[in-house]
Amino acid sequence: MSQERILRLERDILSKNDAFAGANRARLKASGIFALNLLSSPGSGKTSLLVRTITDLQFHFPIAVIEGDQQTSNDADRIRATGAPAIQINTGKGCHLDAHMVGHALDQLPMAAGGLLFIENVGNLVCPAAFDLGEAHKVVVLSVTEGEDKPLKYPDMFAEADLLLLNKVDLLPYIDFDMTACVGFARRVNPRIEILTVSARTGEGLPAFYRWIEEHALDTALPAQRSV
Amino acid sequence: MSQERILRLERDILSKNDAFAGANRARLKASGIFALNLLSSPGSGKTSLLVRTITDLQFHFPIAVIEGDQQTSNDADRIRATGAPAIQINTGKGCHLDAHMVGHALDQLPMAAGGLLFIENVGNLVCPAAFDLGEAHKVVVLSVTEGEDKPLKYPDMFAEADLLLLNKVDLLPYIDFDMTACVGFARRVNPRIEILTVSARTGEGLPAFYRWIEEHALDTALPAQRSV
């Protein structure tokens, strides 16, 4: 099969996805819902970060989650244990969420207007970068255990994100990780990216993430949560 | 575009890949080269593991490496610093190595007969599972920092692999990782998978990996390296 045929198909897939993403974005905006698309490698700690964030913020405004994984409903089960509603999407052989899947999940998700929606993508630092889901922002999570070179080696993901959360900073004393180099690499790929260091395990740095959410949700109906 | 059209295209791509993989396998066998395809999430420590393995084994038999990454030649540079030859494949937007790319790399790689070839795939626990490269075995590397649930959440990769290396076990005292559960999950997905615990940083467990290589290379021209 020709390279040209593959490229044409990719363009078709992405253009169809963009149409669904536009519809999701309009629908979320009409409901005043602030949506974040969380992206990372497998095992960077996205779900632990969400569990802690929901526990800390859920009495300030409604929070719901769409979970993407190849298999299992483990992550949605962990989210539901916090009391927040969650829909699990299993992609099977698929390596990313697309906007059509997210639209179907929105149909099923009991979600109040003026809330916060987290979409936890399939753990994959490559493919999900290309698929707009209708979110307000892409947030990339990188565990410091993965090494400082990842922004250069997987540039598309870091170029697409508005926020980089450097997670598991509680492990910094036990590993070789060059924070200055990592920040420099991320800014080289994406000069406008914001960067926060956090630990979902200890809670370190999470208040700054919560402030980031509040500041970026100002144009939606998400109520202020200054008491956090 | 119809789902059927996408499925047909996927079948076309995989069947074309399988033909190239068969050619690579025949070529490697004819040269008595034992090839391992290393697969994992980004940042699991594949390159560090290779650097240590090459340093320990390269005086026993020739070793060469094919490196896959979206961007940069960082990994090939790290391998070449050991003295071993390495070819870097940059996949650009691509999320996996395919057998055609590996065939081209073999054309350029100065490799003696009767050696060991490592193919370090793009860091991605999803897509590379579907692409046979002509290797003798797929080896999946999972860092214990990624969590014990990964075999269940990304089952295709663990189902395809013959060996699971649980890496970064030097970090076990500082994290929550259930080793028994992880081994159970891996065996649930793939009852015949062999599992070794290693640390590329401290060297713990690596002699067992070297023995595994020696035992599995018996049907190739790789000379015994019992003195290791």
Coordinates of C-alpha atoms in Angstrom, one line a residue:
Chain A
M1 CA 0.0 0.0 0.0
S2 CA 1.3 3.4 -0.9
Q3 CA 2.5 5.9 1.7
E4 CA 0.2 8.4 0.0
R5 CA -2.8 6.2 0.7
I6 CA -1.9 5.9 4.4
L7 CA -1.4 9.7 4.7
R8 CA -4.8 10.3 3.0
L9 CA -6.4 7.9 5.5
E10 CA -4.7 9.6 8.4
R11 CA -6.0 13.0 7.2
D12 CA -9.5 11.5 6.9
I13 CA -9.4 10.1 10.4
L14 CA -8.1 13.3 12.0
S15 CA -10.5 15.5 10.1
K16 CA -13.5 13.3 11.2
N17 CA -12.1 13.4 14.8
D18 CA -11.8 17.2 14.7
A19 CA -15.5 17.5 13.7
F20 CA -16.5 15.3 16.7
A21 CA -14.1 17.3 18.9
G22 CA -15.8 20.6 17.8
A23 CA -19.2 19.2 18.8
N24 CA -17.9 18.0 22.2
R25 CA -16.3 21.5 22.8
A26 CA -19.5 23.3 22.0
R27 CA -21.5 21.0 24.2
L28 CA -19.1 21.4 27.1
K29 CA -19.1 25.1 26.7
A30 CA -22.9 25.3 26.7
S31 CA -23.0 23.4 30.0
G32 CA -20.2 25.5 31.5
I33 CA -18.1 22.4 32.0
F34 CA -14.3 22.8 32.1
A35 CA -12.6 19.8 30.6
L36 CA -8.9 18.7 30.9
N37 CA -7.4 15.9 28.8
L38 CA -4.7 14.2 30.9
L39 CA -2.0 12.5 28.9
S40 CA 1.1 10.5 29.9
S41 CA 3.0 7.3 29.6
P42 CA 1.5 4.3 31.4
G43 CA 2.2 4.4 35.1
S44 CA 3.0 8.1 35.5
G45 CA 0.4 8.4 38.3
K46 CA -2.5 10.0 36.4
T47 CA -5.2 8.1 38.3
S48 CA -3.6 8.6 41.7
L49 CA -3.3 12.3 40.9
L50 CA -7.0 12.4 40.0
V51 CA -8.1 10.5 43.1
R52 CA -6.3 13.0 45.3
T53 CA -7.5 16.0 43.3
I54 CA -11.1 14.9 43.5
T55 CA -10.9 14.2 47.2
D56 CA -9.5 17.7 47.8
L57 CA -11.9 19.6 45.4
Q58 CA -15.1 17.7 45.1
F59 CA -17.0 19.6 47.8
H60 CA -16.2 22.9 46.0
F61 CA -17.7 21.9 42.6
P62 CA -18.9 18.8 40.8
I63 CA -16.2 16.6 39.2
A64 CA -16.6 13.8 36.8
V65 CA -14.1 11.6 35.0
I66 CA -13.9 9.7 31.7
E67 CA -11.3 7.0 31.9
G68 CA -9.5 5.5 28.9
D69 CA -7.7 2.1 29.0
Q70 CA -7.1 -0.8 26.6
Q71 CA -8.7 -3.1 29.2
T72 CA -10.1 -3.3 32.7
S73 CA -12.3 -0.9 34.6
N74 CA -9.8 -0.6 37.5
D75 CA -9.3 3.2 37.0
A76 CA -13.0 4.0 36.9
D77 CA -13.5 1.9 40.0
R78 CA -10.8 3.9 41.8
I79 CA -12.4 7.1 40.8
R80 CA -15.9 6.0 41.8
A81 CA -14.6 5.1 45.3
T82 CA -14.1 8.9 45.8
G83 CA -17.8 9.4 45.1
A84 CA -17.3 11.1 41.8
P85 CA -19.0 9.6 38.7
A86 CA -16.8 7.9 36.1
I87 CA -17.2 6.3 32.8
Q88 CA -14.7 3.7 31.6
I89 CA -13.9 3.5 27.9
N90 CA -12.0 0.3 26.9
T91 CA -10.2 0.9 23.6
G92 CA -9.3 -2.8 23.1
K93 CA -6.5 -2.8 20.5
G94 CA -6.8 1.0 20.3
C95 CA -4.0 3.2 21.5
H96 CA -5.8 6.5 22.2
L97 CA -9.2 8.0 23.0
D98 CA -10.9 9.8 20.1
A99 CA -13.6 12.5 20.2
H100 CA -16.3 10.1 19.0
M101 CA -15.8 7.8 22.0
V102 CA -15.7 10.8 24.4
G103 CA -19.0 12.1 22.9
H104 CA -20.7 8.8 23.7
A105 CA -19.2 8.9 27.2
L106 CA -20.7 12.4 27.7
D107 CA -24.1 10.9 26.7
Q108 CA -23.9 8.6 29.7
L109 CA -22.1 10.7 32.3
P110 CA -24.4 12.2 34.9
M111 CA -22.7 15.6 35.1
A112 CA -24.0 18.8 36.6
A113 CA -23.5 22.1 34.7
G114 CA -20.6 24.2 35.9
G115 CA -18.3 21.3 36.8
L116 CA -14.9 20.0 36.1
L117 CA -14.4 17.0 33.7
F118 CA -11.2 15.1 33.7
I119 CA -10.5 12.9 30.6
E120 CA -7.8 10.4 31.5
N121 CA -6.4 9.2 28.2
V122 CA -4.8 5.8 27.4
G123 CA -1.3 5.7 28.8
N124 CA 0.7 6.5 25.7
L125 CA 3.1 9.4 25.1
V126 CA 2.7 9.2 21.3
C127 CA -0.6 8.6 19.7
P128 CA -3.1 10.5 21.9
A129 CA -1.2 13.8 21.1
A130 CA -2.9 13.9 17.6
F131 CA -6.5 13.6 18.8
D132 CA -8.4 16.6 20.0
L133 CA -11.2 15.5 22.3
G134 CA -12.9 18.8 22.7
E135 CA -11.0 19.6 26.0
A136 CA -10.1 23.1 27.2
H137 CA -6.5 22.1 27.7
K138 CA -4.2 19.2 27.3
V139 CA -2.2 18.4 30.5
V140 CA 0.8 16.1 30.2
V141 CA 2.0 14.2 33.3
L142 CA 5.6 13.0 33.4
S143 CA 6.9 11.0 36.3
V144 CA 10.4 12.0 37.2
T145 CA 11.2 8.3 37.2
E146 CA 10.9 8.4 33.4
G147 CA 13.9 10.6 32.9
E148 CA 14.5 14.2 31.9
D149 CA 14.9 13.5 28.2
K150 CA 11.3 12.6 27.4
P151 CA 10.2 16.0 26.1
L152 CA 12.9 15.8 23.4
K153 CA 12.2 12.2 22.5
Y154 CA 8.3 12.5 22.4
P155 CA 8.0 16.2 21.3
D156 CA 4.5 16.1 19.8
M157 CA 2.9 15.4 23.2
F158 CA 4.8 18.2 25.0
A159 CA 4.2 20.6 22.1
E160 CA 0.4 20.0 22.3
A161 CA 0.1 20.5 26.1
D162 CA -0.6 23.7 28.0
L163 CA 0.6 22.3 31.3
L164 CA 3.3 19.8 32.3
L165 CA 2.9 18.2 35.7
L166 CA 6.2 16.6 36.9
N167 CA 4.9 13.9 39.2
K168 CA 6.4 11.7 41.9
V169 CA 8.9 14.4 43.0
D170 CA 8.9 12.5 46.4
L171 CA 11.2 10.0 44.6
L172 CA 13.8 12.6 43.6
P173 CA 16.3 11.7 46.4
Y174 CA 16.5 8.2 45.1
I175 CA 16.9 8.6 41.4
D176 CA 19.1 10.5 38.9
F177 CA 16.8 13.1 37.4
D178 CA 18.0 16.5 36.1
M179 CA 15.1 18.9 36.8
T180 CA 16.8 21.9 35.2
A181 CA 17.5 19.9 32.0
C182 CA 13.9 18.6 31.9
V183 CA 12.3 22.0 32.2
G184 CA 14.7 23.3 29.5
F185 CA 13.8 20.4 27.2
A186 CA 10.1 21.0 27.7
R187 CA 10.4 24.8 27.0
R188 CA 12.6 24.0 23.9
V189 CA 9.7 22.0 22.5
N190 CA 7.0 24.3 23.7
P191 CA 8.1 27.8 24.9
R192 CA 4.6 28.6 26.3
I193 CA 4.1 25.4 28.4
E194 CA 3.5 25.9 32.1
I195 CA 5.3 23.5 34.5
L196 CA 4.4 22.4 38.0
T197 CA 6.2 19.9 40.2
V198 CA 3.8 17.6 42.2
S199 CA 3.6 14.4 44.2
A200 CA 0.2 12.7 44.1
R201 CA 1.5 10.5 46.9
T202 CA 2.5 13.2 49.4
G203 CA 0.3 16.0 48.1
E204 CA 3.3 18.3 47.5
G205 CA 2.7 20.9 44.9
L206 CA -1.0 20.1 44.4
P207 CA -2.4 23.4 45.7
A208 CA -0.5 25.1 42.8
F209 CA -2.3 22.7 40.4
Y210 CA -5.6 23.5 42.0
R211 CA -4.9 27.3 41.5
W212 CA -4.0 26.6 37.9
I213 CA -7.4 24.9 37.4
E214 CA -9.2 27.8 39.0
E215 CA -7.4 30.5 37.0
H216 CA -7.9 28.6 33.7
A217 CA -11.6 27.8 34.4
L218 CA -12.5 31.5 34.8
D219 CA -14.2 31.7 31.4
T220 CA -16.4 28.7 32.2
A221 CA -19.1 28.4 34.9
L222 CA -16.8 26.7 37.3
P223 CA -17.3 28.5 40.7
A224 CA -14.2 29.9 42.4
Q225 CA -12.8 27.6 45.1
R226 CA -10.6 30.1 46.9
S227 CA -11.0 28.3 50.2
V228 CA -8.9 25.4 49.0
Chain B
M1 CA -14.9 6.5 6.7
S2 CA -16.2 3.0 7.5
Q3 CA -14.9 0.9 10.3
E4 CA -14.6 -1.9 7.8
R5 CA -12.3 0.2 5.6
I6 CA -10.0 0.9 8.6
L7 CA -9.9 -2.8 9.5
R8 CA -9.0 -3.7 6.0
L9 CA -6.2 -1.2 5.9
E10 CA -4.9 -2.5 9.3
R11 CA -4.9 -6.0 7.9
D12 CA -3.0 -4.8 4.8
I13 CA -0.4 -3.0 6.9
L14 CA 0.1 -6.0 9.3
S15 CA 0.3 -8.5 6.5
K16 CA 2.9 -6.4 4.6
N17 CA 4.8 -6.0 7.9
D18 CA 4.8 -9.8 8.4
A19 CA 6.4 -10.3 5.0
F20 CA 9.2 -7.9 5.9
A21 CA 9.6 -9.6 9.3
G22 CA 9.9 -13.0 7.8
A23 CA 12.7 -11.7 5.5
N24 CA 14.5 -10.1 8.5
R25 CA 14.1 -13.4 10.5
A26 CA 15.6 -15.5 7.6
R27 CA 18.5 -13.0 7.2
L28 CA 19.3 -13.0 11.0
K29 CA 19.1 -16.8 11.2
A30 CA 21.5 -17.1 8.2
S31 CA 24.0 -14.9 9.9
G32 CA 23.6 -16.7 13.3
I33 CA 22.4 -13.4 14.9
F34 CA 20.2 -13.7 18.0
A35 CA 17.8 -10.7 18.0
L36 CA 15.7 -9.4 20.9
N37 CA 12.9 -6.8 20.5
L38 CA 12.8 -4.7 23.7
L39 CA 9.4 -3.1 24.5
S40 CA 8.1 -0.9 27.2
S41 CA 6.6 2.5 28.2
P42 CA 8.8 5.5 27.9
G43 CA 11.3 5.8 30.7
S44 CA 11.2 2.2 32.0
G45 CA 15.0 2.1 31.7
K46 CA 15.5 0.1 28.5
T47 CA 18.6 2.1 27.3
S48 CA 20.2 2.0 30.8
L49 CA 19.6 -1.8 30.8
L50 CA 21.3 -2.1 27.4
V51 CA 24.2 0.1 28.3
R52 CA 24.9 -2.1 31.4
T53 CA 24.3 -5.4 29.5
I54 CA 26.6 -4.4 26.6
T55 CA 29.3 -3.3 29.1
D56 CA 29.1 -6.7 30.8
L57 CA 28.8 -8.9 27.8
Q58 CA 30.5 -7.3 24.8
F59 CA 33.9 -9.0 25.3
H60 CA 32.1 -12.4 25.1
F61 CA 30.4 -11.9 21.7
P62 CA 29.6 -9.0 19.3
I63 CA 26.6 -6.9 20.2
A64 CA 24.8 -4.3 18.1
V65 CA 21.7 -2.2 18.7
I66 CA 18.9 -0.7 16.6
E67 CA 17.3 2.2 18.5
G68 CA 13.8 3.5 17.8
D69 CA 12.5 6.9 19.0
Q70 CA 10.2 9.6 17.6
Q71 CA 13.1 12.1 17.7
T72 CA 16.7 12.5 18.8
S73 CA 19.7 10.2 18.5
N74 CA 20.3 10.4 22.3
D75 CA 19.9 6.6 22.8
A76 CA 22.1 5.6 19.9
D77 CA 24.7 8.0 21.3
R78 CA 24.6 6.4 24.7
I79 CA 25.0 2.9 23.1
R80 CA 27.9 4.0 20.9
A81 CA 29.7 5.3 24.0
T82 CA 30.0 1.7 25.1
G83 CA 31.8 0.9 21.9
A84 CA 28.9 -1.1 20.4
P85 CA 27.6 -0.1 16.9
A86 CA 24.1 1.4 16.9
I87 CA 21.7 2.7 14.3
Q88 CA 19.0 5.2 15.3
I89 CA 15.7 5.1 13.6
N90 CA 13.5 8.2 14.1
T91 CA 9.9 7.5 13.5
G92 CA 8.7 11.1 13.5
K93 CA 5.0 11.0 14.1
G94 CA 5.2 7.2 14.2
C95 CA 4.5 5.2 17.3
H96 CA 6.3 1.9 16.7
L97 CA 9.1 0.3 14.7
D98 CA 8.1 -1.8 11.8
A99 CA 9.9 -4.6 10.0
H100 CA 10.6 -2.6 6.9
M101 CA 12.5 0.1 9.0
V102 CA 14.4 -2.7 10.8
G103 CA 15.4 -4.2 7.4
H104 CA 16.9 -0.9 6.3
A105 CA 18.8 -0.6 9.6
L106 CA 20.2 -4.1 9.1
D107 CA 21.6 -2.9 5.7
Q108 CA 23.6 -0.2 7.5
L109 CA 24.6 -2.0 10.7
P110 CA 28.1 -3.3 10.8
M111 CA 27.5 -6.6 12.5
A112 CA 29.6 -9.7 12.7
A113 CA 27.9 -13.1 12.3
G114 CA 27.2 -14.9 15.6
G115 CA 26.3 -11.9 17.6
L116 CA 23.5 -10.4 19.7
L117 CA 21.2 -7.8 18.3
F118 CA 19.0 -5.6 20.5
I119 CA 16.2 -3.7 18.9
E120 CA 15.0 -1.0 21.3
N121 CA 11.5 -0.1 20.2
V122 CA 9.8 3.2 20.6
G123 CA 8.6 3.7 24.2
N124 CA 5.0 2.7 23.9
L125 CA 3.1 -0.1 25.7
V126 CA 0.4 -0.4 23.1
C127 CA 1.2 -0.1 19.3
P128 CA 4.6 -1.9 19.0
A129 CA 3.0 -5.2 20.3
A130 CA 1.3 -5.8 16.9
F131 CA 4.5 -5.5 14.8
D132 CA 6.7 -8.5 14.4
L133 CA 10.2 -7.2 13.5
G134 CA 11.8 -10.6 12.8
E135 CA 13.2 -11.0 16.4
A136 CA 13.7 -14.3 18.2
H137 CA 11.9 -13.0 21.3
K138 CA 10.0 -10.0 22.5
V139 CA 11.2 -8.8 25.9
V140 CA 8.9 -6.4 27.8
V141 CA 10.5 -4.1 30.4
L142 CA 8.2 -2.8 33.2
S143 CA 9.6 -0.3 35.7
V144 CA 8.2 -1.1 39.2
T145 CA 7.4 2.7 39.5
E146 CA 4.7 2.2 36.8
G147 CA 2.5 0.1 39.1
E148 CA 1.6 -3.6 39.3
D149 CA -1.6 -3.3 37.2
K150 CA 0.0 -2.7 33.8
P151 CA -0.2 -6.3 32.5
L152 CA -4.0 -6.2 32.9
K153 CA -4.4 -2.7 31.4
Y154 CA -2.1 -3.3 28.4
P155 CA -2.5 -7.0 27.9
D156 CA -1.5 -7.3 24.2
M157 CA 2.1 -6.3 25.0
F158 CA 2.4 -8.9 27.9
A159 CA 0.7 -11.6 25.8
E160 CA 3.2 -11.2 23.0
A161 CA 6.4 -11.2 25.2
D162 CA 8.4 -14.3 26.2
L163 CA 10.3 -12.5 29.0
L164 CA 9.2 -9.7 31.4
L165 CA 12.0 -7.8 33.1
L166 CA 10.7 -5.9 36.2
N167 CA 13.2 -3.1 36.3
K168 CA 14.2 -0.4 38.9
V169 CA 13.7 -2.9 41.8
D170 CA 16.2 -0.7 43.8
L171 CA 13.3 1.7 44.2
L172 CA 11.0 -0.8 45.8
P173 CA 11.6 0.5 49.4
Y174 CA 10.3 3.9 48.4
I175 CA 7.1 3.0 46.5
D176 CA 3.9 1.1 46.8
F177 CA 4.3 -1.9 44.4
D178 CA 2.7 -5.3 44.9
M179 CA 5.2 -7.7 43.3
T180 CA 3.0 -10.8 43.9
A181 CA 0.1 -9.1 42.3
C182 CA 2.1 -8.0 39.3
V183 CA 3.5 -11.5 38.7
G184 CA 0.0 -12.9 39.0
F185 CA -1.4 -10.4 36.5
A186 CA 1.4 -11.0 34.0
R187 CA 0.8 -14.8 34.2
R188 CA -3.0 -14.3 33.9
V189 CA -2.4 -12.6 30.6
N190 CA 0.4 -14.9 29.5
P191 CA 0.8 -18.2 31.4
R192 CA 4.1 -19.0 29.7
I193 CA 5.9 -15.6 30.3
E194 CA 9.2 -15.8 32.2
I195 CA 9.8 -13.1 34.7
L196 CA 13.0 -11.7 36.1
T197 CA 13.5 -8.8 38.6
V198 CA 16.4 -6.5 37.8
S199 CA 17.9 -3.1 38.4
A200 CA 19.9 -1.5 35.6
R201 CA 21.2 1.0 38.1
T202 CA 22.6 -1.4 40.7
G203 CA 23.1 -4.4 38.5
E204 CA 20.9 -6.6 40.7
G205 CA 19.4 -9.5 38.9
L206 CA 21.3 -8.9 35.6
P207 CA 23.3 -12.2 35.7
A208 CA 20.0 -14.1 35.5
F209 CA 19.1 -12.0 32.4
Y210 CA 22.5 -12.9 30.9
R211 CA 21.8 -16.6 31.6
W212 CA 18.4 -16.3 30.0
I213 CA 20.0 -14.8 26.9
E214 CA 22.6 -17.6 26.8
E215 CA 20.0 -20.3 27.2
H216 CA 17.7 -18.9 24.5
A217 CA 20.5 -18.3 22.0
L218 CA 21.6 -21.9 22.0
D219 CA 19.9 -22.5 18.6
T220 CA 21.9 -19.6 17.0
A221 CA 25.6 -19.2 16.5
L222 CA 25.9 -17.0 19.7
P223 CA 28.9 -18.5 21.6
A224 CA 28.5 -19.6 25.2
Q225 CA 29.5 -16.9 27.7
R226 CA 29.6 -19.1 30.8
S227 CA 32.4 -17.1 32.3
V228 CA 30.0 -14.1 33.0

